[in-house]
Amino acid sequence: MLYRSLAKNIFSFFIILIPIVIFGVIFNKYAINIPHWDDFAVRNSLLSYYDTDSFIEKIKILFAQHNEHRIFLTRLLALLIYKVEGTLDLKSLMFLGNLSLVGILYLFYKISEKYNYSIISIVPISFLIFTSALYENTFWGMASIQNFGVIFFAFLTFYWLTFSIEKTKSYYFYFAIFSCFLGVFTSYNGIIIPVIGLLILLFQQRKSAIFKWSIACFILLMSYFYDFVKNPEKTSETDFSHPQLLLKGFFATIGNVIDSSFISPNKQTDLSITLGVFLVCFIVIFSYQVVFKKYNLESKTNDLFLLACLTFLVITCIGIVLARISFGFGTLLTSKYKIYSILVLSIFYLAALQSVSESRKTSFISVLILGSIFLNFYTYIADYQKIINLRHERITDQFKQQYSDHDFPVGGLSLALQQPAKTFYDDIGNKVLQASDSVKTNISIIENETSFRLEEKQNGKILDFSSADAGLFFILKSPQKVYLFPSQTVPINRKAYLNSKFLLENRLPIGSFVAEITKFYIQSGKYQIGKILVENNSKTVIFTNQSIDIQSVAKEKPKQNW
């Protein structure tokens, strides 16, 4: 019996590892060391750090405000990576940020032990958390630390604080203060952590701990808001004149775990709102049970931890809606915010498992394992092209720095921090920069006020996607400037993703390549259209007989307080 139980646990452990390993393989293939948006701010922080000899100034730089955030942890890890690797390797920064997901899964495992669940019960959560749906944060150095890290340190703080009530674990209280500090100085929503921590202690009626916690957290929050500057962006101001829209946005953010846009784009919002309403009803009922119902103290303590995690997630979602809904309702449904919905669903599962009888628990878990595996697979298919396009956008961003704007670092510490990533265009630079004889093509060109849409039909041509850079890139070449743009690969149909040629050989029949070329930040002029087809080790450069006239559109740069 002992050997059977051990074998079952080992088998369960390996199943838990499967989505983590797949997640790691996808990460290793598509992550690339090219800065994106806020990554430049992290790089500039390190430049400022090494530009001063004052210890006090160095500390100020590490804790300096970044918009509404204090990203101390991001800067500290970036500094450590530079010291170890001699450059700011953003892929390493992403890796450290994604490790937070492992930490979150481990905390769920620890709480499942306290509920006396078997290790197999963690399998659905592993398939939920380690998903391609999180691709925006997964492949973004600064965001992976900030958005995943703050959740991990919030959950870790609540775990240590909740269970420090046990006499043998009283030292957890001081660990909680430290993890609270890291959470507060990782992201803006980290300031919720000390408040929820205080509510935990008040609920547990721990007078001495309340006094100590209040002093420590008062110091943390005073430090956070010292010399704080309000975000100057007018677009960040919330319009409260339509409360029903805010409520719908909240439900959609909470229920954003399933992306139906791949098969039914018009149903995405309705599905998210419906699931969100269901999860909010669960949160209300669960909160009432924990706060007002009298039941086993040990179970109540376990539930208190989950309730603290839910509170953090809910308040964060409210903050997201208030801060981002002015950018459009669709912004709330992006990959960047899916982690909160995924974790709410995971906690719902852990709480619901308590209500299932022992005779049905195995069947219940088995069904959810199959459901989570299906959802994980579906999400990979749905987000496959988005992941590829994200990498291709990073590559063309570097090209723009190197060849379009000529503002890539050329020496000194700046170059040491931002080493150019190896890309497919490194050995074909001359072909890209010097337009060759034109070839007759029939690229569809549609212009609107701010962009051009280029589309080239492929009629089922099969492309091998074994290489992370496989796809079509459009070149725009004028006598003065050259730009490179990624294209979105549109398969011949959605069923092609389920074909064995794609699943086993990475070969996909293509319907068309589509590129959206914005007029922002492109100089006015007449541009000849070129193409680079990348497949395996082959890179084919062709300049067409087609061209477009661009009148650049000025875009107001966002105001920043960093």
XYZ file of C-alpha atoms in Angstrom:
562
model
C 0.000 0.000 0.000
C 2.865 2.348 0.874
C 4.589 1.683 -2.451
C 1.336 2.198 -4.334
C 0.798 5.549 -2.619
C 4.390 6.601 -3.329
C 4.088 5.605 -6.995
C 0.835 7.559 -7.266
C 2.468 10.672 -5.802
C 5.461 10.385 -8.144
C 3.117 9.950 -11.115
C 1.100 12.999 -10.010
C 4.282 15.053 -9.601
C 5.355 14.299 -13.164
C 1.935 15.268 -14.513
C 2.214 18.571 -12.638
C 5.584 19.111 -14.316
C 4.232 18.565 -17.853
C 2.692 22.055 -18.361
C 5.699 23.648 -16.648
C 8.096 21.909 -19.045
C 5.964 22.805 -22.083
C 5.760 26.386 -20.835
C 9.560 26.396 -20.487
C 10.087 25.035 -24.004
C 7.805 27.697 -25.505
C 9.540 30.381 -23.440
C 13.012 29.278 -24.506
C 12.010 29.226 -28.178
C 10.281 32.606 -28.426
C 11.784 34.811 -25.704
C 14.371 37.265 -27.016
C 16.694 39.785 -25.394
C 15.260 42.940 -26.963
C 13.865 45.767 -24.775
C 10.232 46.779 -25.026
C 8.674 49.994 -23.698
C 9.326 50.048 -19.923
C 12.429 47.866 -20.352
C 14.176 51.003 -21.578
C 13.301 52.718 -18.301
C 14.932 49.851 -16.399
C 18.014 50.169 -18.592
C 18.112 53.942 -17.995
C 17.852 53.352 -14.243
C 21.015 51.256 -14.365
C 22.745 53.968 -16.380
C 21.834 56.501 -13.682
C 22.874 54.041 -10.961
C 26.394 53.723 -12.350
C 26.571 57.416 -13.176
C 26.734 58.361 -9.490
C 29.216 57.456 -6.768
C 26.856 58.429 -3.976
C 25.463 55.450 -2.063
C 22.379 57.452 -1.062
C 21.706 58.412 -4.680
C 22.066 54.779 -5.768
C 19.432 53.748 -3.205
C 17.132 56.563 -4.370
C 17.479 55.370 -7.974
C 16.545 51.792 -7.043
C 13.421 52.988 -5.220
C 12.571 55.826 -7.639
C 9.024 56.159 -8.939
C 8.137 54.654 -12.311
C 4.777 56.167 -13.247
C 2.601 55.087 -10.293
C 4.909 52.187 -9.402
C 8.035 51.712 -7.315
C 9.827 48.935 -9.198
C 12.649 48.327 -6.723
C 12.603 44.544 -7.223
C 12.783 44.850 -11.024
C 15.736 47.232 -10.833
C 17.505 45.119 -8.214
C 17.203 41.931 -10.280
C 18.271 43.809 -13.427
C 21.333 45.038 -11.535
C 22.185 41.501 -10.382
C 21.788 40.157 -13.929
C 24.140 42.834 -15.239
C 26.732 42.028 -12.572
C 26.574 38.312 -13.384
C 26.248 38.423 -17.189
C 27.877 41.758 -18.011
C 24.733 42.923 -19.809
C 21.062 43.496 -19.061
C 19.820 40.157 -20.379
C 16.066 40.657 -20.559
C 15.493 36.972 -21.238
C 17.011 36.263 -17.815
C 14.774 38.946 -16.318
C 11.741 37.270 -17.922
C 12.869 33.909 -16.567
C 13.070 35.251 -13.005
C 9.639 36.842 -13.384
C 8.124 33.581 -14.621
C 9.608 31.771 -11.626
C 6.965 33.631 -9.602
C 4.390 31.355 -11.235
C 6.248 28.351 -9.823
C 6.155 30.030 -6.415
C 2.394 30.619 -6.684
C 1.835 26.977 -7.656
C 3.931 25.858 -4.686
C 1.823 27.946 -2.296
C -1.319 26.333 -3.690
C 0.318 22.946 -3.134
C 1.099 23.862 0.489
C -2.485 24.941 1.155
C -3.773 21.756 -0.505
C -1.678 19.790 1.999
C -3.367 21.647 4.837
C -6.732 20.659 3.339
C -5.445 17.056 3.174
C -5.912 16.966 -0.592
C -3.874 14.473 -2.589
C -1.051 15.817 -4.753
C -3.051 14.932 -7.886
C -5.451 17.748 -6.945
C -2.808 20.321 -7.976
C -2.662 19.077 -11.583
C -5.563 21.250 -12.871
C -4.019 24.361 -11.299
C -0.666 23.622 -12.950
C -2.330 23.402 -16.382
C -4.284 26.598 -15.651
C -1.311 28.696 -14.516
C 1.338 27.574 -17.001
C -0.505 28.639 -20.105
C 0.261 30.503 -23.305
C -2.563 32.902 -22.407
C -0.058 34.888 -20.314
C 2.237 35.571 -23.271
C 2.380 39.380 -22.912
C 3.835 39.249 -19.408
C 5.758 36.026 -20.065
C 7.832 37.579 -22.854
C 8.328 41.034 -21.331
C 11.212 41.457 -18.898
C 9.951 44.327 -16.771
C 6.299 43.207 -16.820
C 7.019 39.594 -15.861
C 8.774 40.698 -12.661
C 6.206 43.359 -11.843
C 2.938 41.615 -12.679
C 3.803 38.058 -11.655
C 6.161 39.019 -8.832
C 3.712 41.226 -6.949
C 1.120 38.411 -6.905
C 3.645 35.902 -5.598
C 4.819 38.186 -2.791
C 1.227 39.069 -1.922
C 0.246 35.399 -1.631
C 3.471 34.581 0.227
C 2.817 37.390 2.717
C -0.730 36.188 3.354
C 0.467 32.589 3.778
C 3.179 33.473 6.268
C 0.951 35.915 8.120
C -2.092 33.626 8.325
C -0.188 30.601 9.570
C 2.105 32.528 11.917
C -0.795 32.083 14.359
C 0.540 28.564 14.948
C 2.899 28.536 17.933
C 5.575 26.565 16.080
C 5.409 29.013 13.129
C 5.437 32.362 14.962
C 8.621 33.371 13.099
C 6.528 33.426 9.906
C 5.316 36.850 11.049
C 8.722 38.447 10.424
C 9.053 36.651 7.093
C 5.697 38.202 6.186
C 7.004 41.714 6.886
C 9.929 41.097 4.535
C 7.785 39.663 1.710
C 5.326 42.527 2.218
C 8.199 44.980 1.683
C 9.149 43.251 -1.590
C 5.535 43.201 -2.760
C 4.953 46.894 -2.022
C 8.075 47.854 -3.963
C 7.346 45.619 -6.942
C 4.140 47.142 -8.303
C 1.519 49.737 -7.397
C -1.084 47.175 -6.347
C 1.456 45.965 -3.785
C 0.221 48.724 -1.478
C -2.899 46.580 -0.927
C -0.796 43.859 0.752
C -0.246 45.555 4.158
C -3.935 46.531 4.374
C -5.128 42.969 3.724
C -2.468 41.737 6.144
C -3.902 43.987 8.845
C -7.397 42.604 8.174
C -6.037 39.063 8.591
C -4.582 39.927 12.004
C -7.757 41.737 13.070
C -9.808 38.710 12.087
C -7.480 36.460 14.096
C -7.645 38.944 17.029
C -3.857 39.034 17.491
C -3.377 42.310 19.355
C 0.404 42.183 19.738
C 0.919 41.239 16.094
C -1.489 43.996 14.980
C 0.628 46.615 16.756
C 3.899 45.386 15.227
C 2.379 44.981 11.767
C 0.825 48.447 11.854
C 4.158 50.093 12.670
C 6.059 48.146 9.993
C 3.463 48.773 7.301
C 3.058 52.434 8.219
C 6.782 52.855 7.580
C 6.493 50.953 4.263
C 3.565 53.000 2.981
C 5.054 56.310 4.116
C 8.244 55.378 2.267
C 6.253 54.441 -0.830
C 4.330 57.718 -0.993
C 7.228 59.936 0.003
C 7.688 62.550 -2.735
C 5.086 60.698 -4.833
C 4.057 62.321 -8.141
C 0.601 61.702 -9.622
C 0.424 60.156 -13.086
C 0.060 63.113 -15.519
C -1.830 61.114 -18.174
C -5.335 62.525 -18.710
C -6.398 59.239 -20.302
C -5.876 57.500 -16.979
C -8.744 59.474 -15.423
C -11.847 57.348 -14.928
C -15.261 58.316 -16.241
C -17.817 57.447 -13.539
C -20.800 58.657 -15.563
C -21.468 55.101 -16.819
C -21.296 52.826 -13.738
C -22.881 49.932 -15.645
C -19.904 49.940 -18.028
C -17.489 49.830 -15.090
C -19.425 46.914 -13.586
C -19.364 45.016 -16.877
C -15.649 45.740 -17.140
C -15.094 44.301 -13.661
C -17.021 41.108 -14.456
C -15.160 40.738 -17.766
C -11.759 41.155 -16.092
C -12.595 38.563 -13.418
C -13.909 36.119 -16.054
C -11.254 36.626 -18.713
C -9.721 33.172 -18.316
C -11.199 31.704 -21.524
C -10.433 33.474 -24.808
C -13.219 32.684 -27.272
C -12.010 35.293 -29.786
C -10.156 32.559 -31.698
C -13.379 30.743 -32.646
C -16.053 33.376 -31.975
C -14.715 36.944 -31.615
C -18.165 38.449 -31.062
C -18.806 36.234 -28.022
C -15.602 37.009 -26.115
C -17.006 39.870 -24.051
C -20.279 38.076 -23.248
C -18.476 34.890 -22.186
C -16.056 36.807 -19.944
C -18.878 38.761 -18.301
C -20.939 35.593 -17.726
C -18.038 33.700 -16.158
C -17.144 36.826 -14.186
C -20.651 37.045 -12.693
C -20.408 33.380 -11.662
C -16.992 33.856 -10.013
C -18.082 37.030 -8.224
C -21.082 35.133 -6.795
C -18.653 32.477 -5.542
C -16.431 35.156 -3.986
C -19.388 36.715 -2.146
C -20.630 33.356 -0.810
C -17.121 32.224 0.164
C -16.414 35.541 1.906
C -19.651 35.261 3.898
C -18.805 31.712 4.927
C -15.288 32.575 6.128
C -16.242 35.767 7.974
C -19.582 34.839 9.554
C -19.915 31.058 9.706
C -18.634 29.117 12.719
C -16.795 25.950 11.764
C -13.544 24.069 12.362
C -10.813 26.583 13.299
C -8.111 24.851 11.226
C -10.307 24.842 8.107
C -11.237 28.459 8.783
C -7.555 29.434 8.891
C -6.954 27.680 5.568
C -9.956 29.440 4.057
C -8.752 32.759 5.465
C -5.577 32.471 3.382
C -7.595 31.837 0.215
C -9.937 34.724 1.065
C -6.950 37.069 1.514
C -5.652 36.021 -1.932
C -9.095 36.566 -3.459
C -9.319 40.009 -1.860
C -5.995 41.015 -3.385
C -7.067 39.757 -6.822
C -10.477 41.450 -6.677
C -9.113 44.828 -5.542
C -6.438 44.627 -8.247
C -9.102 43.905 -10.902
C -11.118 46.888 -9.684
C -7.982 49.027 -9.998
C -7.359 47.713 -13.530
C -10.897 48.614 -14.595
C -10.712 52.103 -13.107
C -7.271 52.794 -14.593
C -7.608 51.159 -18.013
C -11.217 51.261 -19.150
C -10.624 54.716 -20.636
C -8.326 52.998 -23.179
C -11.231 50.888 -24.393
C -13.153 47.868 -23.125
C -10.994 45.490 -25.152
C -7.928 46.485 -23.128
C -9.387 44.696 -20.101
C -9.519 41.417 -22.062
C -5.856 41.365 -23.073
C -3.358 38.705 -22.083
C -1.697 41.095 -19.644
C -4.558 40.795 -17.124
C -5.548 37.121 -17.562
C -3.423 35.959 -14.634
C -5.936 37.438 -12.175
C -8.855 35.553 -13.704
C -6.829 32.334 -13.816
C -5.958 32.606 -10.124
C -9.539 33.397 -9.101
C -10.661 30.261 -10.975
C -7.874 28.244 -9.288
C -8.999 29.378 -5.833
C -12.615 28.585 -6.728
C -11.476 25.046 -7.574
C -9.607 24.630 -4.263
C -12.594 25.917 -2.292
C -15.117 23.836 -4.245
C -13.067 20.698 -3.658
C -13.953 20.914 0.049
C -17.631 20.437 -0.762
C -17.116 17.281 -2.810
C -17.617 13.995 -0.981
C -14.663 11.626 -0.676
C -16.398 9.040 -2.878
C -16.722 11.543 -5.736
C -13.548 13.552 -5.228
C -11.395 11.376 -7.521
C -13.920 11.620 -10.370
C -14.297 15.366 -9.824
C -10.532 15.928 -9.993
C -10.202 13.679 -13.052
C -12.829 15.654 -14.960
C -11.123 18.942 -14.084
C -7.734 17.563 -15.098
C -9.123 16.722 -18.543
C -10.803 20.144 -18.743
C -7.629 22.017 -17.764
C -5.549 20.023 -20.257
C -8.038 20.848 -23.017
C -8.055 24.542 -22.043
C -4.247 24.627 -21.970
C -4.046 23.061 -25.438
C -6.793 25.292 -26.836
C -5.062 28.389 -25.449
C -1.790 27.420 -27.128
C -3.556 27.067 -30.481
C -5.503 30.311 -29.989
C -2.442 32.355 -29.017
C 0.176 30.664 -31.224
C 0.315 33.419 -33.850
C 0.181 36.139 -31.175
C 3.278 34.702 -29.496
C 5.148 34.547 -32.809
C 4.083 38.066 -33.736
C 5.208 39.387 -30.355
C 8.717 38.040 -30.983
C 8.716 39.420 -34.528
C 7.654 42.843 -33.257
C 10.619 42.862 -30.873
C 12.976 41.977 -33.736
C 11.642 44.760 -35.960
C 11.883 47.160 -32.993
C 15.612 46.416 -32.829
C 15.920 46.856 -36.598
C 14.250 50.262 -36.271
C 16.783 51.289 -33.643
C 19.729 50.018 -35.655
C 18.851 50.975 -39.225
C 15.804 53.268 -39.278
C 16.463 55.694 -36.428
C 20.183 54.988 -35.919
C 19.811 55.462 -32.159
C 21.098 52.072 -30.989
C 23.839 52.400 -28.330
C 27.278 52.499 -29.955
C 29.596 52.309 -26.973
C 30.199 52.643 -23.272
C 27.868 51.380 -20.576
C 24.803 51.859 -22.786
C 26.099 49.274 -25.257
C 27.165 46.958 -22.432
C 23.637 47.067 -21.012
C 21.857 46.678 -24.353
C 23.730 44.178 -26.479
C 22.060 43.617 -29.880
C 20.243 40.290 -30.000
C 21.142 37.904 -32.804
C 18.436 38.030 -35.466
C 17.691 36.555 -38.861
C 18.568 39.820 -40.642
C 22.153 40.001 -39.342
C 23.665 38.310 -42.410
C 21.312 39.817 -45.030
C 21.668 43.464 -44.008
C 23.059 44.594 -47.358
C 20.200 42.979 -49.274
C 17.668 44.765 -47.061
C 19.360 48.167 -47.210
C 19.974 48.140 -50.953
C 16.848 47.557 -53.022
C 17.424 45.091 -55.873
C 15.487 44.586 -59.103
C 11.762 44.671 -58.473
C 9.451 41.684 -58.921
C 5.847 41.977 -60.005
C 3.521 41.214 -57.108
C -0.111 41.703 -56.165
C -0.038 42.864 -52.573
C -3.359 44.307 -51.416
C -2.870 47.824 -49.987
C -5.580 49.500 -47.917
C -4.955 52.919 -46.389
C -6.797 54.553 -43.524
C -6.158 57.680 -41.504
C -3.302 56.345 -39.391
C -2.050 53.167 -41.078
C -1.651 50.949 -44.119
C -2.837 47.354 -44.295
C -0.758 45.098 -46.527
C -1.992 41.621 -47.408
C -0.424 38.991 -49.642
C -2.459 35.898 -50.455
C -0.733 32.508 -50.243
C -3.559 30.125 -51.208
C -2.499 27.254 -48.956
C 1.266 27.449 -49.380
C 2.840 25.404 -46.565
C 5.351 27.141 -44.304
C 7.630 25.376 -41.814
C 7.415 27.094 -38.409
C 10.203 25.092 -36.745
C 12.203 28.314 -36.559
C 10.949 30.938 -34.081
C 11.473 33.613 -36.762
C 9.582 31.822 -39.527
C 7.171 34.076 -41.387
C 7.015 37.041 -43.730
C 8.432 40.489 -42.972
C 7.624 43.549 -45.072
C 10.330 46.082 -45.963
C 9.566 49.724 -46.692
C 12.510 51.372 -48.487
C 12.819 55.019 -49.534
C 15.968 56.831 -50.666
C 16.382 58.118 -47.092
C 14.884 55.489 -44.809
C 14.287 51.757 -44.445
C 11.789 50.082 -42.111
C 10.991 46.474 -41.309
C 7.525 45.270 -40.211
C 6.260 41.881 -39.057
C 3.200 40.314 -40.642
C 0.465 38.252 -39.055
C 0.259 34.740 -40.473
C -3.315 33.776 -41.304
C -3.740 29.996 -41.799
C -5.869 28.607 -44.607
C -8.441 27.729 -41.925
C -8.565 27.128 -38.161
C -8.694 23.353 -38.628
C -5.136 23.511 -39.963
C -3.916 23.876 -36.366
C -5.360 20.433 -35.567
C -3.705 18.741 -38.534
C -0.886 16.320 -37.757
C 1.412 18.263 -40.107
C 1.217 21.229 -37.750
C 1.071 19.352 -34.430
C 3.962 17.017 -35.249
C 5.968 18.855 -37.928
C 5.200 22.587 -37.360
C 4.054 22.849 -40.996
C 1.069 25.118 -41.566
C -0.853 25.896 -44.807
C -1.053 29.684 -45.131
C -4.018 31.670 -46.341
C -2.308 35.067 -46.301
C 0.239 37.330 -44.626
C -1.187 40.559 -43.195
C 0.685 43.566 -41.819
C -0.649 46.709 -40.147
C 1.852 49.505 -40.783
C 1.253 52.562 -38.653
C 2.122 56.024 -39.957
C 3.317 57.087 -36.524
C 7.083 57.563 -36.271
C 7.648 56.937 -40.006
C 9.058 59.764 -42.058
C 7.015 60.982 -45.006
C 8.093 59.695 -48.414
C 7.563 57.190 -51.192
C 8.491 53.678 -50.082
C 9.132 50.644 -52.235
C 7.674 47.471 -50.731
C 9.992 44.542 -50.118
C 9.597 41.149 -48.455
C 11.719 38.794 -46.401
C 10.464 35.215 -46.207
C 12.069 33.341 -43.320
C 11.838 29.567 -43.129
C 14.314 27.331 -41.289
C 17.773 28.593 -42.310
C 16.482 30.150 -45.529
C 15.941 33.930 -45.848
C 14.671 35.209 -49.169
C 14.722 38.970 -49.846
C 12.525 40.302 -52.658
C 11.725 43.898 -53.613
C 8.434 44.324 -55.412
C 7.256 46.726 -58.116
C 4.713 48.151 -55.655
C 5.138 51.231 -53.479
C 3.191 53.392 -51.052
C 3.268 57.131 -50.369
C 3.288 57.879 -46.661
C 2.408 61.140 -45.005
C 3.601 60.684 -41.448
C 1.150 61.289 -38.617
C 2.440 62.969 -35.483
C 1.542 61.163 -32.285
C 1.664 62.857 -28.917
C 4.168 61.020 -26.769
C 2.759 59.797 -23.469
C 3.602 61.888 -20.451
C 5.703 60.079 -17.903
C 6.954 60.849 -14.448
C 10.072 58.704 -14.576
